[in-house]
Structures are given as structure tokens and as C-alpha cells.
Short mmCIF file of C-alpha atoms in Angstrom, two decimals:
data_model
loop_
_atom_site.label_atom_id
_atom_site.label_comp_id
_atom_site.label_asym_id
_atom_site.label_seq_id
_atom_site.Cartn_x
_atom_site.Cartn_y
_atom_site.Cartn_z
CA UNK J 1 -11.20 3.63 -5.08
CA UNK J 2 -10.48 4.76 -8.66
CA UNK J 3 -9.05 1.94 -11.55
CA UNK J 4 -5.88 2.08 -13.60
CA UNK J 5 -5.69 -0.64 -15.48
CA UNK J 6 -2.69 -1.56 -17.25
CA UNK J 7 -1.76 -3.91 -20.33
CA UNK J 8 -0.35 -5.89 -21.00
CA UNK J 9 0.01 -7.65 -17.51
CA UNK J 10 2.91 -9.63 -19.37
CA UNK J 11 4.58 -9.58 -22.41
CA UNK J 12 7.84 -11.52 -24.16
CA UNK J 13 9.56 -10.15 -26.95
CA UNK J 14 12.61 -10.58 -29.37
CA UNK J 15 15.64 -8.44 -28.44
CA UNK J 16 15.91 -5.17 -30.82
CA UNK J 17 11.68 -5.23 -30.72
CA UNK J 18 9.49 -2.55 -29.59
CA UNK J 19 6.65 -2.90 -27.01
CA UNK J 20 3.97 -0.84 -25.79
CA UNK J 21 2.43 -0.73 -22.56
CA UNK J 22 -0.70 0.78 -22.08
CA UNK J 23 -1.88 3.05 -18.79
CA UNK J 24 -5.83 3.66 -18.53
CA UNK J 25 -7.46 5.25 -15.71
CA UNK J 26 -10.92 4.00 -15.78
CA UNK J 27 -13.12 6.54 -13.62
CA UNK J 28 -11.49 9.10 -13.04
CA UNK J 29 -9.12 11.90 -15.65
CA UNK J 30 -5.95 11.52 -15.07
CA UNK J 31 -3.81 14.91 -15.85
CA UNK J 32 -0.85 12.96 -14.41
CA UNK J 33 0.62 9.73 -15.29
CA UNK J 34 3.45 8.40 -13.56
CA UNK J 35 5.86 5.59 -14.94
CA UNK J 36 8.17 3.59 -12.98
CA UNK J 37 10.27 0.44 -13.02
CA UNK J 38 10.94 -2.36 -10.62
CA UNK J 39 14.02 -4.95 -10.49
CA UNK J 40 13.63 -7.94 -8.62
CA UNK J 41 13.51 -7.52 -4.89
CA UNK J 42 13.45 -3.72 -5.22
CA UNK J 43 11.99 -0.74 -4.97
CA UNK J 44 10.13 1.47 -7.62
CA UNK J 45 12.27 3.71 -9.44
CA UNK J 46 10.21 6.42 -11.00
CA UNK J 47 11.14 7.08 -14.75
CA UNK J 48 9.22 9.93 -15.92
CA UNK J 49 6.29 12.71 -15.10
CA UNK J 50 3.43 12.50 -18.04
CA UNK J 51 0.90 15.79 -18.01
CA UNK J 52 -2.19 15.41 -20.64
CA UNK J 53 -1.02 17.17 -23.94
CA UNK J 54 2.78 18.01 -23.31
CA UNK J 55 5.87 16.10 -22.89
CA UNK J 56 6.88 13.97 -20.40
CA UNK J 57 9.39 15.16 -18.01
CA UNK J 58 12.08 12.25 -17.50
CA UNK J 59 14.36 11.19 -14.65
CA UNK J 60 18.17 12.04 -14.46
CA UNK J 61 19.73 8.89 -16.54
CA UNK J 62 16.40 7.58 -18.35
CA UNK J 63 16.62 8.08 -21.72
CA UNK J 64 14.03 9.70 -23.67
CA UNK J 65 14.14 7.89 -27.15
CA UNK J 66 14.62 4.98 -25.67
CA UNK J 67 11.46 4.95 -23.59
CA UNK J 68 8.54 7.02 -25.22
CA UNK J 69 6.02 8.13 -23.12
CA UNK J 70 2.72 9.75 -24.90
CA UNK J 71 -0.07 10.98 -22.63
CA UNK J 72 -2.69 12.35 -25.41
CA UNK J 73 -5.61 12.03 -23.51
CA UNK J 74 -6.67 11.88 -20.05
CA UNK J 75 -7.45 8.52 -19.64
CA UNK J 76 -4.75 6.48 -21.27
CA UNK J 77 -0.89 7.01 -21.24
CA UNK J 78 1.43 4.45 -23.17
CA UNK J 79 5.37 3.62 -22.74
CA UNK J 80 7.04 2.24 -25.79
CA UNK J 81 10.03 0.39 -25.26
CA UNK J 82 12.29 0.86 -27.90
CA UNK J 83 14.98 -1.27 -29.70
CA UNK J 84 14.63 -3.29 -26.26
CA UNK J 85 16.93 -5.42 -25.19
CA UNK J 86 17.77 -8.21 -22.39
CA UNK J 87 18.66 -5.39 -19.68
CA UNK J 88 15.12 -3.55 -20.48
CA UNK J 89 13.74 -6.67 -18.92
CA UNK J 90 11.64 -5.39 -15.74
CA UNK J 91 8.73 -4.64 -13.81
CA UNK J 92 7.06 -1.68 -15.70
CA UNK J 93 4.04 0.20 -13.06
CA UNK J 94 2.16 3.06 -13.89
CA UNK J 95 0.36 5.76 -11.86
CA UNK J 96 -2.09 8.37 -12.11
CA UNK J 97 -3.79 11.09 -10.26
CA UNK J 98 -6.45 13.25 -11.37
CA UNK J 99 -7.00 16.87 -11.25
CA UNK J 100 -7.19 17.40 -7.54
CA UNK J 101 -3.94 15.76 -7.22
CA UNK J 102 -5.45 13.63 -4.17
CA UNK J 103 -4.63 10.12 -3.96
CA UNK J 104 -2.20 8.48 -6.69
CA UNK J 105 -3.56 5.26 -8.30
CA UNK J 106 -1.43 2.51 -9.47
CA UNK J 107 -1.80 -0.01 -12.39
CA UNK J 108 -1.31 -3.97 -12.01
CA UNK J 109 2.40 -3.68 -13.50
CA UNK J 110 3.73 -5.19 -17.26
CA UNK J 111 6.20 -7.59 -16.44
CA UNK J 112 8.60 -7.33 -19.53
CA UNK J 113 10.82 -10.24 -20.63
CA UNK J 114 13.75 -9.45 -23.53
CA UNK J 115 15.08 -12.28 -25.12
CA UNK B 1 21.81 7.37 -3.37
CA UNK B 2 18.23 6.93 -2.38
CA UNK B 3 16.21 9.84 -1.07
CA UNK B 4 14.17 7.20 1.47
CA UNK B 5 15.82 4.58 3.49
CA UNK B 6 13.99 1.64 4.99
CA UNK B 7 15.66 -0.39 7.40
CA UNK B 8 15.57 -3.27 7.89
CA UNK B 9 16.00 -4.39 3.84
CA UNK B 10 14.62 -8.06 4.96
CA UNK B 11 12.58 -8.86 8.07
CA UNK B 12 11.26 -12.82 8.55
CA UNK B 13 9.36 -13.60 11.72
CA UNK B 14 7.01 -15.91 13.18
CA UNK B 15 3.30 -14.96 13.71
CA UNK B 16 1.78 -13.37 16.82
CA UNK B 17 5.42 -11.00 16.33
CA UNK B 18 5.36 -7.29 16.37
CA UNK B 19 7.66 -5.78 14.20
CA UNK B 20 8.64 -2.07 13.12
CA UNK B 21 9.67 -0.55 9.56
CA UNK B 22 11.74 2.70 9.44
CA UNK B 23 11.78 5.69 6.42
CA UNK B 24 14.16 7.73 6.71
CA UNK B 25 15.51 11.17 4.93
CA UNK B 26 17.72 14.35 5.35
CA UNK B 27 14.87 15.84 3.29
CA UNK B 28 11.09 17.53 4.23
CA UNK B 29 7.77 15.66 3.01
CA UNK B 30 4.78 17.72 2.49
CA UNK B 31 3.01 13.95 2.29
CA UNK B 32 4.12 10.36 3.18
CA UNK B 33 2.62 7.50 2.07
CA UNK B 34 2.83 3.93 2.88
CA UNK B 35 2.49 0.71 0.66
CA UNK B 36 2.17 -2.68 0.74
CA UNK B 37 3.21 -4.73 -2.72
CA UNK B 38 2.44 -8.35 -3.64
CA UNK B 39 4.58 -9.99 -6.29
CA UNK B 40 3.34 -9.35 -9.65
CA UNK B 41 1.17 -7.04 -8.43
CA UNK B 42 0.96 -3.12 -8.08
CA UNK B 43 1.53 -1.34 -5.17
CA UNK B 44 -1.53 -0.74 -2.71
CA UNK B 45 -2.17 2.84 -0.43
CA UNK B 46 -1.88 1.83 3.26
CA UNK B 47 -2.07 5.52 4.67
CA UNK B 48 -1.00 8.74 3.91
CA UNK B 49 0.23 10.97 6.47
CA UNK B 50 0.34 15.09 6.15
CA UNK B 51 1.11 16.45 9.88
CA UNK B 52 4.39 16.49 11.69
CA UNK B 53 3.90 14.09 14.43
CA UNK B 54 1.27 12.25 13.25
CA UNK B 55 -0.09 9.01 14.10
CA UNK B 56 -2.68 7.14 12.18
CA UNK B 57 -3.93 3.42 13.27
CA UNK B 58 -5.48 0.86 10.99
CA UNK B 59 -6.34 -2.01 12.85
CA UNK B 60 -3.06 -3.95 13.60
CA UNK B 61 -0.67 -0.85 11.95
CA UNK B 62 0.39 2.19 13.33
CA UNK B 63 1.98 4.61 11.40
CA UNK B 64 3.78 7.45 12.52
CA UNK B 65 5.12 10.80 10.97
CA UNK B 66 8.10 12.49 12.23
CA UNK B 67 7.90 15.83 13.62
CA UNK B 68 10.24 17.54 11.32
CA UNK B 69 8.85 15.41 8.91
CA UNK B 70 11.57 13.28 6.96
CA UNK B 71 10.69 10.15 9.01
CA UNK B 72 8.34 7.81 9.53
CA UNK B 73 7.84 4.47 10.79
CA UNK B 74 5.31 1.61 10.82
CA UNK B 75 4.22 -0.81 13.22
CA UNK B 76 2.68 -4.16 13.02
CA UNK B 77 1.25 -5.59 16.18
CA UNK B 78 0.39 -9.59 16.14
CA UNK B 79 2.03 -10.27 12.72
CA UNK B 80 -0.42 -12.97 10.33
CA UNK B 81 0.95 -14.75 7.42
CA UNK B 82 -1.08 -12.36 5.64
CA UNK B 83 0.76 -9.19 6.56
CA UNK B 84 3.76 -10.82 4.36
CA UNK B 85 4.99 -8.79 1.53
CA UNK B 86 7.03 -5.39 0.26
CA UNK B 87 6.65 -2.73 2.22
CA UNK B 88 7.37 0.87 0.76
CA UNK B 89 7.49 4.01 2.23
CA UNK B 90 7.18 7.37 -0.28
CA UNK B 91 6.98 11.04 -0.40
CA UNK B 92 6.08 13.91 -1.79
CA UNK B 93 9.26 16.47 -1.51
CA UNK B 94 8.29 19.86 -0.24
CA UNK B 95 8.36 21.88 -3.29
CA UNK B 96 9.16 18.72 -5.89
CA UNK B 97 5.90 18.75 -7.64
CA UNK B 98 3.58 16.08 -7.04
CA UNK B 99 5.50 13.40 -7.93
CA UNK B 100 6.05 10.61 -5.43
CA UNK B 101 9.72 8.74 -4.65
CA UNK B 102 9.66 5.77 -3.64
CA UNK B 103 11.80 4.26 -0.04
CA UNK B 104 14.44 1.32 -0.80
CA UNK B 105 12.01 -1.03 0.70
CA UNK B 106 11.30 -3.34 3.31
CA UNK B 107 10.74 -7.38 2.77
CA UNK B 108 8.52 -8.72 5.37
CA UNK B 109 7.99 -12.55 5.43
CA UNK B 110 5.71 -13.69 8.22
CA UNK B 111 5.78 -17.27 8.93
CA UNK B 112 3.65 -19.88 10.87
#
């Protein structure tokens, strides 16, 4: 099946920091990226809809300068977290699906410490 | 409130067990997928299923589509160690776009 490979797999930083997490689909073009977040012991939430060249389309109570999304080509997608902070700390999984819109790929998952 | 619910939230049970996970909605799916999650780890495509009524096998699961379909369920037969992880049902919503939401989840631990 196809590759998304995401990066980093973790990552530790300073509260008020930003990161970036990187989405790459590695064989196939992805005109969609999904991100999502996991808590402990929980389910995915989904956070926002990424299409190649526009802006993402974000979740009821996600908030949009907070968490950037940019999806300016169609293999790679990136999440910054902003300003984060200890309650940013989470699972972070991407997804994508190509053109067809057949089968959605996921990444490994950026487990994201604040402290 | 979630759009999916799983039942049961936590399921531990000894091997050679069969066991059965529930999705349920007040909503239509045009698709429903099933996963299964390690810790640490993305989630990984089990089955998708398209048809009202459906029932797809692979090996030891059965999976099964609801006729009006905003159910499903899945079925382990002869439980391994192995089969032990997070379970998650999701769907496409009939006219939602492509996106997929994701079921509450279902923690199976199968023990020795």
C-alpha cells in the first residue's frame, strides 16, 4: 500500500515554542491531507481538511492560528504548533488520500510533549 | 457527542475467546472502515465496507455493515495475544465530503 511518512515521530519542546510536524506521502499525490489528534486511551479527533493550494478547512473548536496547517504541494503537508503549551501535549496523526479519493493512508503519528 | 459509538470502551479476555465490537450512529455512511491501532503507532485499514448488509471475512474477523447503514460490527473468532490493541470504527457521512470520523473506540486486551 501507499507511504505517509511523518516527522518527527517524537518531539519535546519548551512551553510558548513552536513545532512543526511534517506529513509526506511518498508514492502517491496526495490532494487531501487529513490532521488529527489523539489523547491517551482515545480515539482520533480529526482537526482539519488540507486540499493542495488552498486553505485548510478546520473543525468546530480548533483554532486556526493556533494550529497552522500548509498543504503547498502534493506530497508534503505540515502542522505548526503555535505558542504551544502543556495542554497541546498529544498524539498528532496525519492522513492522506490521493486523487481518486480511494483508500486514506495514515502517517506513524508525532507524539508531542510541552513542558 | 460522538457521531460513532463503540461499545464495549474496554474488552480483556483470554485467548481461544470470541468477542464482538459494535459502531453505532443515528447517521448514514456512504463507507465504513475499520482499524486496528498499536500504541505509538498509526492507525492500520482492516476493511472497508460500502453495501448495506454487508459482510466481509478476513481470516479470523468478520465484519458486518448494517442495512440502513449507520452500524456495524466486528467479530473476532479464537482471539491470539496478537489481536490485542485499539480498535476503531469510521465513516464517511453521506454527503460530508470525504473526510473520515473516527468511533470512540474499543480497547481489546487479549491475554494468555
Amino acid at each position: 500500500g501507499a507511504v505517509v511518512s511523518q516527522h518527527p515521530s517524537r518531539v519535546i519542546c519548551k512551553s510558548g515554542t513552536s513545532v512543526k510536524i511534517e506529513c509526506r506521502s511518498l508514492d502517491f499525490q496526495a490532494t487531501t491531507m487529513f490532521w488529527y489528534r489523539q489523547f491517551p486511551k482515545q480515539s482520533l479527533m480529526l482537526m482539519a481538511t488540507s486540499n493542495e493550494g488552498s486553505k485548510a478547512t478546520y473543525e468546530q473548536g480548533v483554532e486556526k492560528d493556533k494550529f497552522l496547517i500548509n498543504h503547498a504541494s502534493l506530497t508534503l503537508s505540515t502542522l505548526t504548533v503555535t505558542s504551544a503549551h502543556p495542554e497541546d501535549s498529544s498524539f498528532y496523526i496525519c492522513s492522506a488520500r490521493d486523487r481518486d479519493n480511494t483508500e486514506a493512508f495514515f502517517g506513524q503519528g508525532t507524539r508531542l510533549t510541552v513542558v | 457527542t460522538q457521531l460513532l459509538e463503540q461499545s464495549p470502551q474496554f474488552l480483556s479476555i483470554q485467548e481461544g475467546e470470541n468477542l464482538t465490537v459494535y459502531c453505532n450512529s443515528s447517521s448514514v455512511f456512504s463507507s465504513l472502515q475499520w482499524y486496528r491501532q498499536e500504541p505509538g503507532e498509526g492507525p492500520v485499514l482492516l476493511v472497508t465496507v460500502v453495501t448495506g448488509g454487508e459482510v466481509k471475512k478476513l481470516k479470523r474477523l468478520t465484519f458486518q455493515f448494517g442495512d440502513a447503514r449507520k452500524d456495524s460490527s466486528l467479530h473476532i473468532t479464537a482471539a491470539q495475544p496478537g489481536d490485542t490493541g485499539l480498535y476503531l470504527c469510521a465513516g464517511e457521512l453521506t454527503g460530508g465530503g470525504n473526510k473520515l470520523t473516527f468511533g470512540t473506540g474499543t480497547q481489546l486486551k487479549v491475554e494468555l
